[in-house]
CSV table of C-alpha atoms and ligand atoms in Angstrom, one decimal:
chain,number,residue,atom,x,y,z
A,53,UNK,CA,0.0,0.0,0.0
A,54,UNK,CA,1.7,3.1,-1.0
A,55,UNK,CA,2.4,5.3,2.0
A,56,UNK,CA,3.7,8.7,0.3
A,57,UNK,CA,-0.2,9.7,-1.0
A,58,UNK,CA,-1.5,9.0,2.4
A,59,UNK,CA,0.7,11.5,3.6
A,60,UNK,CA,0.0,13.9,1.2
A,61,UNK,CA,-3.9,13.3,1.5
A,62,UNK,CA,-3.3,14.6,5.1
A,63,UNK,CA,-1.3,17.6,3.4
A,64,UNK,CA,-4.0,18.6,1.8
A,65,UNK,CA,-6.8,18.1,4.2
A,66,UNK,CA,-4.4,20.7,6.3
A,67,UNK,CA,-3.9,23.1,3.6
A,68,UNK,CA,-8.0,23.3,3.1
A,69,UNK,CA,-8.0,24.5,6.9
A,70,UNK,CA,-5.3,27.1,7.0
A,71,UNK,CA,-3.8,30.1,5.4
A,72,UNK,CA,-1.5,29.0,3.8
A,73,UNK,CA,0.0,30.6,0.8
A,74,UNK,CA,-0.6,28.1,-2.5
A,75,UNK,CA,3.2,28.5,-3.1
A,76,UNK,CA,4.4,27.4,0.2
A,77,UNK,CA,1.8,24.8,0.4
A,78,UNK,CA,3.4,23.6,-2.8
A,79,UNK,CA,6.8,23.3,-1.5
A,80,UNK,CA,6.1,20.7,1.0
A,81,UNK,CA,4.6,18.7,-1.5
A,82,UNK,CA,7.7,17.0,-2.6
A,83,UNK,CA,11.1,16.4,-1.0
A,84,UNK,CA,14.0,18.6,-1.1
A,85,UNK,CA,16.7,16.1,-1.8
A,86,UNK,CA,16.3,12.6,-2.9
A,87,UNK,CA,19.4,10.4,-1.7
A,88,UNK,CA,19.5,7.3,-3.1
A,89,UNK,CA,23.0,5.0,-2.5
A,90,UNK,CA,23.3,1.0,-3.8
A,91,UNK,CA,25.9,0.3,-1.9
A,92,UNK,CA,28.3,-3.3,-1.8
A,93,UNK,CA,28.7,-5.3,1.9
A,94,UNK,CA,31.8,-8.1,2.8
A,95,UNK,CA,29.7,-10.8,4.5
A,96,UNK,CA,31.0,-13.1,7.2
A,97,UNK,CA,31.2,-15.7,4.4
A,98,UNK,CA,33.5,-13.2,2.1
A,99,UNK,CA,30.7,-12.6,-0.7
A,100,UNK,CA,29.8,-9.1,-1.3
A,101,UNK,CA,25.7,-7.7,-0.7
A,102,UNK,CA,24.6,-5.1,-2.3
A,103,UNK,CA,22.1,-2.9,-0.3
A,104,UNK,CA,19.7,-0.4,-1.3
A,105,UNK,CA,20.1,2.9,1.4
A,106,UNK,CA,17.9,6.2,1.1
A,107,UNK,CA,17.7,9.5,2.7
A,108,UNK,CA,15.2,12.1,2.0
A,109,UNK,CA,15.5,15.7,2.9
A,110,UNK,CA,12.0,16.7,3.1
A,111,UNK,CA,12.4,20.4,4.8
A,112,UNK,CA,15.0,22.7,5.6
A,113,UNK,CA,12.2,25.6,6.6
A,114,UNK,CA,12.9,25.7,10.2
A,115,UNK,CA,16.5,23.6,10.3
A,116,UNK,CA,18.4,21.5,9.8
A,117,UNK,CA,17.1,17.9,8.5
A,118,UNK,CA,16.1,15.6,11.1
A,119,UNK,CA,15.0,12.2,11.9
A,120,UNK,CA,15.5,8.7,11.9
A,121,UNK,CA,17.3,5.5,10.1
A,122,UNK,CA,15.3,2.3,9.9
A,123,UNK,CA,16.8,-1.1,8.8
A,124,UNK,CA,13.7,-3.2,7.7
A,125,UNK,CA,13.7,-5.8,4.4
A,126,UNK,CA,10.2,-3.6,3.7
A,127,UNK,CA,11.8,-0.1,3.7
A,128,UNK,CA,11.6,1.5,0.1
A,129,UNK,CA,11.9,5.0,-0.9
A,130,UNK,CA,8.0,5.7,-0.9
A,131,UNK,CA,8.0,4.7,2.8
A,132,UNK,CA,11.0,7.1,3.4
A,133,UNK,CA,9.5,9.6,1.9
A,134,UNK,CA,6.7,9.9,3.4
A,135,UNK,CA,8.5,9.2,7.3
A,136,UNK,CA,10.6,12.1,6.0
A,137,UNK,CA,7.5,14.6,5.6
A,138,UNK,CA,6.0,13.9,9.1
A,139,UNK,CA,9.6,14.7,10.8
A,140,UNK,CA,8.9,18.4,9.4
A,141,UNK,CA,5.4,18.5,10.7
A,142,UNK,CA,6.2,16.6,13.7
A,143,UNK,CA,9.4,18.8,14.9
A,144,UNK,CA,7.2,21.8,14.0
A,145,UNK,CA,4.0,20.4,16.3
A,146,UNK,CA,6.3,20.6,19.1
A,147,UNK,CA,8.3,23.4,17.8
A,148,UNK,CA,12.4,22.8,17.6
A,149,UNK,CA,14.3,24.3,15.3
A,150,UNK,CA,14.5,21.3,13.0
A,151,UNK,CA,13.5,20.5,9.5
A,152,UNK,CA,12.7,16.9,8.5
A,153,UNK,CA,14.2,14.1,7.3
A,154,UNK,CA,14.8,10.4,7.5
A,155,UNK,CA,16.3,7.2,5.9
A,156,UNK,CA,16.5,3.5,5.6
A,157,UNK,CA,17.9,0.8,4.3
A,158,UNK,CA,15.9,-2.6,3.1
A,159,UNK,CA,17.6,-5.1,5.1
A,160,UNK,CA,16.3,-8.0,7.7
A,161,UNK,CA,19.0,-7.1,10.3
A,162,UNK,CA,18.0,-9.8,12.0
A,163,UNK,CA,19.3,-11.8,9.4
A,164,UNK,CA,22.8,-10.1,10.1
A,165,UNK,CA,25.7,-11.3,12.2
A,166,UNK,CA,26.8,-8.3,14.2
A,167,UNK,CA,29.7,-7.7,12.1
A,168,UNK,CA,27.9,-7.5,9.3
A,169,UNK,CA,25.7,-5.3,10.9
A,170,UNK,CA,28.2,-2.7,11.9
A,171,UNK,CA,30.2,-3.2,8.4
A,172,UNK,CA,26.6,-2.4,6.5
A,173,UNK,CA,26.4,0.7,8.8
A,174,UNK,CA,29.9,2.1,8.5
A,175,UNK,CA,29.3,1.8,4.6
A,176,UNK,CA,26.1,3.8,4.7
A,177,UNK,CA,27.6,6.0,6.9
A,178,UNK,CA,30.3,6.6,3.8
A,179,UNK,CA,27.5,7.3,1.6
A,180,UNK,CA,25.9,9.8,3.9
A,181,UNK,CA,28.6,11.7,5.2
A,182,UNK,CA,29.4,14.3,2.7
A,183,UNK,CA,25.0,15.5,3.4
A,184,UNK,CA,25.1,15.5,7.0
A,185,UNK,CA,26.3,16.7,9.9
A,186,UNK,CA,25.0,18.9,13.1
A,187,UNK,CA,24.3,21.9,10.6
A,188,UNK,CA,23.4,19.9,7.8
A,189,UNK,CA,21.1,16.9,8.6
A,190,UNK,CA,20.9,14.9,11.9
A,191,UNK,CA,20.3,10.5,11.9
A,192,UNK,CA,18.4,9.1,15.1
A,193,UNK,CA,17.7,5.4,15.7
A,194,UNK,CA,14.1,4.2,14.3
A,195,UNK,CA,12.5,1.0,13.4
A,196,UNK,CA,15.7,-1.5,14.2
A,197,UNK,CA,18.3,0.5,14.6
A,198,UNK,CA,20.2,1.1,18.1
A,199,UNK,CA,22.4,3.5,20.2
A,200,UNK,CA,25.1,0.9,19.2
A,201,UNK,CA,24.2,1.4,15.6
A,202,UNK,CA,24.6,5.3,16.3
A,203,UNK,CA,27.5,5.3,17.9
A,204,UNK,CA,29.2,3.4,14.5
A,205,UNK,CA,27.7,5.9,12.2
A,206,UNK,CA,29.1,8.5,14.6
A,207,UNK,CA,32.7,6.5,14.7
A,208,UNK,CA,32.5,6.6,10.9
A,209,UNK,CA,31.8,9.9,10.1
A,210,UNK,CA,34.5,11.4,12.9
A,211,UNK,CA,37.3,9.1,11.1
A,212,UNK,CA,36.0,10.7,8.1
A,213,UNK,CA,36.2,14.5,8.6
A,214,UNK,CA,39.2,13.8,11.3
A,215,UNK,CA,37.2,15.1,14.3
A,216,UNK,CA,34.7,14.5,16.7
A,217,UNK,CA,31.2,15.6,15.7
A,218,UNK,CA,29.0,13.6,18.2
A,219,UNK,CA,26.2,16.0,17.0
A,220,UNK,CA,26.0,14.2,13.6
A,221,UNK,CA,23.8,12.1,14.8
A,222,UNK,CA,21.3,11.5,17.8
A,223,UNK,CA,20.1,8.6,19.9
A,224,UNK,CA,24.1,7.7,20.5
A,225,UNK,CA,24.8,5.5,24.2
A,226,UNK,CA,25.7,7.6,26.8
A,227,UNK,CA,29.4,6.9,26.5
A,228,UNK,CA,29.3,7.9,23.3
A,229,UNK,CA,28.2,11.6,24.4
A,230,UNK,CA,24.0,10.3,24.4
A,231,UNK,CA,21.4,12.3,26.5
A,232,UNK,CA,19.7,11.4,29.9
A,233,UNK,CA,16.5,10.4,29.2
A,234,UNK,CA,16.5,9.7,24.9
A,235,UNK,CA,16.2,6.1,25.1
A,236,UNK,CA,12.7,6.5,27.3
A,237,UNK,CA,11.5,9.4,25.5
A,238,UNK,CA,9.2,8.6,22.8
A,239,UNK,CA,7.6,6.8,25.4
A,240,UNK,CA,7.7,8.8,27.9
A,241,UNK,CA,6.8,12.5,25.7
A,242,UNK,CA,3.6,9.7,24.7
A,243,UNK,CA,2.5,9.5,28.3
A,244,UNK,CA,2.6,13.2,29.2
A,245,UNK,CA,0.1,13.5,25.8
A,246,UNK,CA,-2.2,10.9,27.2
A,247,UNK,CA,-2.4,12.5,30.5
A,248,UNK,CA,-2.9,15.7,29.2
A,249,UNK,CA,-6.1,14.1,27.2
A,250,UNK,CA,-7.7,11.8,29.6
A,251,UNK,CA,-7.5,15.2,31.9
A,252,UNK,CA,-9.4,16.7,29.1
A,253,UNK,CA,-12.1,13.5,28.5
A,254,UNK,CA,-12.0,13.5,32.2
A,255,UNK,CA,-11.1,9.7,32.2
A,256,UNK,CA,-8.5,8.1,35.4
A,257,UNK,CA,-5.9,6.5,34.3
A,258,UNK,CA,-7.0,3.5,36.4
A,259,UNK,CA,-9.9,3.2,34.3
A,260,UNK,CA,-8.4,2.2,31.0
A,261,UNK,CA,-7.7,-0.7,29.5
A,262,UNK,CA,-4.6,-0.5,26.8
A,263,UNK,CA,-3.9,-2.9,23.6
A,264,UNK,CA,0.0,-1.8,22.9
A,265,UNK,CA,1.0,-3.4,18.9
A,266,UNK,CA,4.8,-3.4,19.3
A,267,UNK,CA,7.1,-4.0,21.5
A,268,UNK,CA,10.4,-2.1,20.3
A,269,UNK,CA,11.8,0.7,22.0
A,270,UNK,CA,8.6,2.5,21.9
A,271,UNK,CA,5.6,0.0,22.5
A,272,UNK,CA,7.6,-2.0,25.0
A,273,UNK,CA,8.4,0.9,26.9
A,274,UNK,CA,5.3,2.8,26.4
A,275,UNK,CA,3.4,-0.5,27.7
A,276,UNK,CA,5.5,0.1,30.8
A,277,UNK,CA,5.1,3.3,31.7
A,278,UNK,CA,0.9,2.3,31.0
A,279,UNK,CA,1.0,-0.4,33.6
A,280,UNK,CA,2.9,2.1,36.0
A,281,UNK,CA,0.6,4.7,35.6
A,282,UNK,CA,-2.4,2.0,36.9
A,283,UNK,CA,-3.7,1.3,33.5
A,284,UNK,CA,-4.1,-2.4,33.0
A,285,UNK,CA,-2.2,-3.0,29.7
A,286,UNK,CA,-4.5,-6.1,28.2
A,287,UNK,CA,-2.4,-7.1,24.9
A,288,UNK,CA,0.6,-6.4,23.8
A,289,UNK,CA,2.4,-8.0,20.4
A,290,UNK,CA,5.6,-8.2,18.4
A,291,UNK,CA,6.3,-8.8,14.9
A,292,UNK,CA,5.6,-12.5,15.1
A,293,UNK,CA,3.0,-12.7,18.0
A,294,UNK,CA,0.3,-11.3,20.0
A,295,UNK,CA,-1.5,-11.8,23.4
A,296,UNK,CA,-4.6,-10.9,25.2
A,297,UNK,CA,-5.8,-11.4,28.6
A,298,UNK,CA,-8.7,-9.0,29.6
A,299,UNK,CA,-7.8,-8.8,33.1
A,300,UNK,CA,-4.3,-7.1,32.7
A,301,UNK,CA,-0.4,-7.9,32.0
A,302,UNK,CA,2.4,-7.7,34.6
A,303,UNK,CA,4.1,-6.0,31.7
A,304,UNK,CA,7.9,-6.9,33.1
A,305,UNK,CA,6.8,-10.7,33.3
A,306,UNK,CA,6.0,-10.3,29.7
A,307,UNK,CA,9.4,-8.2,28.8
A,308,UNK,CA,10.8,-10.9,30.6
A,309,UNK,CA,9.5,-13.9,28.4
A,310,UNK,CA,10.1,-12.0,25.2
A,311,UNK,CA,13.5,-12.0,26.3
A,312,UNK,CA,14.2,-15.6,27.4
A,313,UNK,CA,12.4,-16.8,24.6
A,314,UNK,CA,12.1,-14.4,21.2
A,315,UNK,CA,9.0,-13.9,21.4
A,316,UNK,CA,4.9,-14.1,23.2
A,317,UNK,CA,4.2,-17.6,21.9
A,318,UNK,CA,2.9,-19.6,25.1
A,319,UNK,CA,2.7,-16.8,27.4
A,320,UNK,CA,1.1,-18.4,30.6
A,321,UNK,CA,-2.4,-17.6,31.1
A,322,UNK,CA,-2.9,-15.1,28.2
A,323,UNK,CA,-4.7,-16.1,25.0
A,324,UNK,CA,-3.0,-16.2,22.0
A,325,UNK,CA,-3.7,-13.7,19.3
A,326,UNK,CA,-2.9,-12.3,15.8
A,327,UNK,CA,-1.4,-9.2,15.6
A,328,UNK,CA,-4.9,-7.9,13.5
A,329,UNK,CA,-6.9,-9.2,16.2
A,330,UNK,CA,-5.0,-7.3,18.9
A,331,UNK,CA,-6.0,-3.7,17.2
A,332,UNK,CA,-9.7,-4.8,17.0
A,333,UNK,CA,-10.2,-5.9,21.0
A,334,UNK,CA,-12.4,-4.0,23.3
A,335,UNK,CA,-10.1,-1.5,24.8
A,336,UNK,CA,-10.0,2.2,25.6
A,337,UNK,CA,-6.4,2.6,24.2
A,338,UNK,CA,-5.1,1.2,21.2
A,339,UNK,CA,-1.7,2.0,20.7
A,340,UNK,CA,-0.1,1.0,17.6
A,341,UNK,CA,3.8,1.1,18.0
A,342,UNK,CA,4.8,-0.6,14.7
A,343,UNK,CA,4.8,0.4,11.6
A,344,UNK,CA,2.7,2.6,8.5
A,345,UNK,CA,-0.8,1.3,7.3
A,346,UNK,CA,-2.0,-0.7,10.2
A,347,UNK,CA,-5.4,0.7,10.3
A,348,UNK,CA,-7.4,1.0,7.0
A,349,UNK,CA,-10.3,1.4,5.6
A,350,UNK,CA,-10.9,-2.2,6.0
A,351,UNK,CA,-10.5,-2.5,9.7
A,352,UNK,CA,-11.2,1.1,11.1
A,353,UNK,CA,-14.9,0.1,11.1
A,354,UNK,CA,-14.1,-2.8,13.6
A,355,UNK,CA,-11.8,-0.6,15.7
A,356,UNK,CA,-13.7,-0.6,19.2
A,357,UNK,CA,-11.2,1.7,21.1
A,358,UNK,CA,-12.3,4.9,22.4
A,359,UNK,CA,-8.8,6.6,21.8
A,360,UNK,CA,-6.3,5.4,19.2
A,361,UNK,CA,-3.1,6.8,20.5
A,362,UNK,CA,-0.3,7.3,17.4
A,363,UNK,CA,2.9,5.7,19.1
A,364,UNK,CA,4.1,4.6,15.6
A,365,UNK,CA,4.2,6.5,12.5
A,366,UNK,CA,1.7,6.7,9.8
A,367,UNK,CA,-0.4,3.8,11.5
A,368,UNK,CA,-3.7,5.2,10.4
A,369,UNK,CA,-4.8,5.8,6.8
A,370,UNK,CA,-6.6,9.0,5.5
A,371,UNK,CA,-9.9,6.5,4.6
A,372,UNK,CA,-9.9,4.9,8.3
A,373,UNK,CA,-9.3,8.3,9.9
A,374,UNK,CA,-12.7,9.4,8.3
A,375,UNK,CA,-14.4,6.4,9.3
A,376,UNK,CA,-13.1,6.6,13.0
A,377,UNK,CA,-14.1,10.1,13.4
A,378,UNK,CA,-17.7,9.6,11.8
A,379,UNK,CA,-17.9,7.0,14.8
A,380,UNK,CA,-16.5,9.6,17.2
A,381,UNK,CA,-13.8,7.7,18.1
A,382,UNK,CA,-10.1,10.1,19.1
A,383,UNK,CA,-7.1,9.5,17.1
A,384,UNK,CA,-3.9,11.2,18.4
A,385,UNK,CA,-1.8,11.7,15.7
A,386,UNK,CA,1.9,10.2,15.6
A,387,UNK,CA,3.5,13.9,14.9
A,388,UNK,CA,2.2,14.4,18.6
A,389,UNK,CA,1.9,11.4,20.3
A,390,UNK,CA,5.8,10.8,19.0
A,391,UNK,CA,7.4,13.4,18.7
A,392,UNK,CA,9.1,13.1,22.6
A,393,UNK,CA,12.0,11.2,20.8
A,394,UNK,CA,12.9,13.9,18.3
A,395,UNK,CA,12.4,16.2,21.1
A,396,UNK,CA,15.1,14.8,23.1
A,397,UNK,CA,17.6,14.5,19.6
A,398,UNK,CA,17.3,18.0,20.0
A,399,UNK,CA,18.6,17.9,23.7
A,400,UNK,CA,21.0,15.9,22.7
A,401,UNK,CA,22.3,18.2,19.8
A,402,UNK,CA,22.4,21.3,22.3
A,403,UNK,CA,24.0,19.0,24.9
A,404,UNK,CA,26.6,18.0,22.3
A,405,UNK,CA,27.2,21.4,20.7
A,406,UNK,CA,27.9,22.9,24.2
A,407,UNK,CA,29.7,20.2,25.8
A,408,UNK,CA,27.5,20.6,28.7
A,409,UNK,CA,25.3,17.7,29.6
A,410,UNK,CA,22.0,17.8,32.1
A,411,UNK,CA,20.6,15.2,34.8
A,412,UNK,CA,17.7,12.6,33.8
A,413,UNK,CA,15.7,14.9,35.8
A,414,UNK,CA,16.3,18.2,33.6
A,415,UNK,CA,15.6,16.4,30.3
A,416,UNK,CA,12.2,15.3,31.3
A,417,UNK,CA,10.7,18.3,33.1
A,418,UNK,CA,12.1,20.1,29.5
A,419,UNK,CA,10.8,17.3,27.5
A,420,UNK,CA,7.2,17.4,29.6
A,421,UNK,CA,7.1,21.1,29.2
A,422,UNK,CA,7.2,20.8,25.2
A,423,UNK,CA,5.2,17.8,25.3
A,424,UNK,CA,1.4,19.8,27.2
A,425,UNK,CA,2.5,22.9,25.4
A,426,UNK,CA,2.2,21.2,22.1
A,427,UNK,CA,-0.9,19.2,23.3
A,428,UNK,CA,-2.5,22.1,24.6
A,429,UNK,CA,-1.9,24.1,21.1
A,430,UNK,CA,-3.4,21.1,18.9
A,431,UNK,CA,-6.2,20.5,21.5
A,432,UNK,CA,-7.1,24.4,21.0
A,433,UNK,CA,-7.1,24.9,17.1
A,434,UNK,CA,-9.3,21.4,16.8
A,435,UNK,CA,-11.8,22.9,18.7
A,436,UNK,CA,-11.8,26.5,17.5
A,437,UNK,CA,-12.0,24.9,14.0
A,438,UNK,CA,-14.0,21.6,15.0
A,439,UNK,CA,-11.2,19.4,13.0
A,440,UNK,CA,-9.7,16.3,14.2
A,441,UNK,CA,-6.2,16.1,15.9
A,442,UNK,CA,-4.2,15.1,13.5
A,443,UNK,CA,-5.5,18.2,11.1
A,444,UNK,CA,-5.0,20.5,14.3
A,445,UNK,CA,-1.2,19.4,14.5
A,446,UNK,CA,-0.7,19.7,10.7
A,447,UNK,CA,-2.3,23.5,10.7
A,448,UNK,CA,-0.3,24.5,13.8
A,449,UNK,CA,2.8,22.9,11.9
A,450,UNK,CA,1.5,24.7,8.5
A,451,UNK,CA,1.5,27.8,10.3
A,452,UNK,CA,5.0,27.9,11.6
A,453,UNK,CA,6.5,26.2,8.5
A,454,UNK,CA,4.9,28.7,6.7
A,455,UNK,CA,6.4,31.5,8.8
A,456,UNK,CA,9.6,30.2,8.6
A,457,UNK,CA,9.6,29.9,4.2
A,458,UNK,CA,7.6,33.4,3.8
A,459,UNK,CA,10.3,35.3,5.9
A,460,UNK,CA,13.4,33.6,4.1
A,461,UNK,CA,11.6,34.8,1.0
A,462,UNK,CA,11.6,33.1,-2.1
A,463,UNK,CA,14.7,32.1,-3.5
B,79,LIG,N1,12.7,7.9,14.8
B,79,LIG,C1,12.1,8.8,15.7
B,79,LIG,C2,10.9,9.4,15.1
B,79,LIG,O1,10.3,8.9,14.2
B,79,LIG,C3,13.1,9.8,16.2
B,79,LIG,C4,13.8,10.7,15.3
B,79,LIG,C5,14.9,11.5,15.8
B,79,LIG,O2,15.1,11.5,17.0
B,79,LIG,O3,15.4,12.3,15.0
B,79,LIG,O4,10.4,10.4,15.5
């Protein structure tokens, strides 16, 4: 399912809402730099790979290009593309100074012994270095990829250009000059959404029931803090498995199994489910933390949540977002619900450029003040133009890209 015109069917839906001027509106229609690298591998067995790599430089309105790199045998330029727009709406949402960006390369990295995987990297990281740096365009870990995997890419590109530049890329371990707080906060900038919107449908945590789809850095985590918070977390899945039991997960025990043995399969006292299934149960949440395209037009009318809560990107398509507001049901958009992780890359850049690095402590309250502020912004314009969320966040990211082109002026 092509991802790229979903995207720019929410674009447009936007545009009809704000003031935009056509010409601006025009310039986020398309990418402004289409990298595109083939690229040859040594495997353990000496024969040589080649790999297909992208990076797309959506927007350079309000900064420098931002956003992630996924390794996934699915990942194809359209699906870049379209991951690259939504880091410019999303990093305007919560308003950084960043543009957007992101890339990929189609590869099963499971597949990969971990020197292939850190030789695939330091190649990419060949191929991108002359486009990026702190000023340029910033990586961050995504679908697969890991602090480890940033801290190669940032090894790389220092032997490179013969210096340190830890601000090349985001998401690194904290020996590696990482931020408090970045591997949490996707997650954790999630949560401070979800409070901030049960406040406003006046619902207690305690009284919600939660179906989390993924459990990678952001759905396993984000299923933690849920269970924490006293919600009882009644499904949770990974790529190869699902599980339901309506009277609530201890969600370690479950982190704990998926550990010892790769995945849910068997989990004691749960029933076993189908990833589908899990976004269709009777729950109040439903977070999808996977990937693009999970709710359609096929499904959305089966979709019994009250909330669907954007922990992914892209997860929801134009056609099931109409059908799940006709049936009144709230979708927070992903370029809200996650944009805590890009807001900590940012952290992390400042943190890097100065050389002066905060407590845990500092990066959340900073990362919860962003986090309501940009809530509370999205939360006003949907009702003072009676749209949905995800068309709120888009106008109030219009807006300020907008700002940012019209007062460069146009060349
Ligand atoms: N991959 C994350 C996202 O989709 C984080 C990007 C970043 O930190 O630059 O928002």
């Amino acid at each position: 399912m092509p991802v790229f015109a979903n995207a720019l069917a929410q674009l447009k839906q936007a545009v009809d809402h704000s003031h935009l001027h056509p010409e601006v509106a025009a310039r986020l229609k398309a990418p402004e730099r289409i990298l595109q690298f083939s690229f040859p591998v040594t495997m353990d067995d000496g024969t040589v790979r080649l790999f297909d790599g992208y990076r797309v430089q959506y927007s350079s309105a309000r900064g420098p290009y931002k956003g992630g790199i996924r390794f996934h045998p699915k990942t194809n330029l359209d699906e870049v593309k379209s991951l690259a727009f939504w880091m410019a709406i999303k990093c305007a949402v919560v308003g950084i100074p960043l543009g957007g960006g992101k890339g990929g390369v189609t590869v099963d990295p499971k597949k990969l012994s971990k020197g292939e995987l850190e030789r695939l990297t330091r190649a990419f990281a060949r191929r991108l270095a002359p486009f990026i740096g702190p000023e340029q365009d910033v990586p961050a870990p995504d679908v697969n990829t890991t602090p480890e995997i940033m801290a190669w890419l940032a090894d790389e590109y220092a032997r490179i250009v013969g210096k340190q530049v830890p601000g090349v890329v985001t998401g690194k371990p904290l020996s590696a000059g990482g931020s408090q707080g970045r591997v949490p906060a996707t997650a954790q900038g999630g949560m401070y959404v979800l409070h901030e919107l049960l406040a406003k449908l006046k619902l207690k945590p305690q009284a919600l029931t939660v179906a989390v789809q993924g459990m990678g850095n952001v759905g396993g985590i984000f299923a933690q803090l849920a269970h924490q918070a006293g919600m009882k977390v009644v499904a949770m899945s990974d790529s190869a498995s699902a599980i339901y039991n309506p009277k609530g997960f201890d969600v370690t025990a479950v982190e704990h199994y998926k550990k010892e043995f790769g995945n849910l399969k068997g989990f004691p006292s749960a029933r076993s489910i189908n990833n589908a299934q899990l976004l269709e149960l009777p729950v109040t949440v439903l977070v999808p933390a996977a990937l693009e395209n999970q709710i359609t037009g096929t499904n959305a009318g089966r979709i019994k949540a009250k909330i669907v809560f954007e922990m992914a990107n892209g997860p929801t398509t134009p056609e099931a977002d109409a059908k799940l507001a006709k049936r009144g049901i709230t979708v927070v958009p992903d370029v809200l619900a996650n944009a805590g992780g890009v807001t900590v890359s940012y952290f992390e850049i400042v943190q890097n450029l100065s050389q002066y690095y905060w407590d845990e402590g500092e990066v959340m309250e900073k990362l919860k003040l962003i986090m309501v502020t940009a809530f509370k912004h999205t939360w006003q314009r949907a009702e003072q133009l009676k749209i949905p969320l995800r068309t709120a966040a888009y106008v109030v990211a219009l807006e300020r890209i907008g700002q940012a082109i019209e007062v460069k002026g146009k060349y």
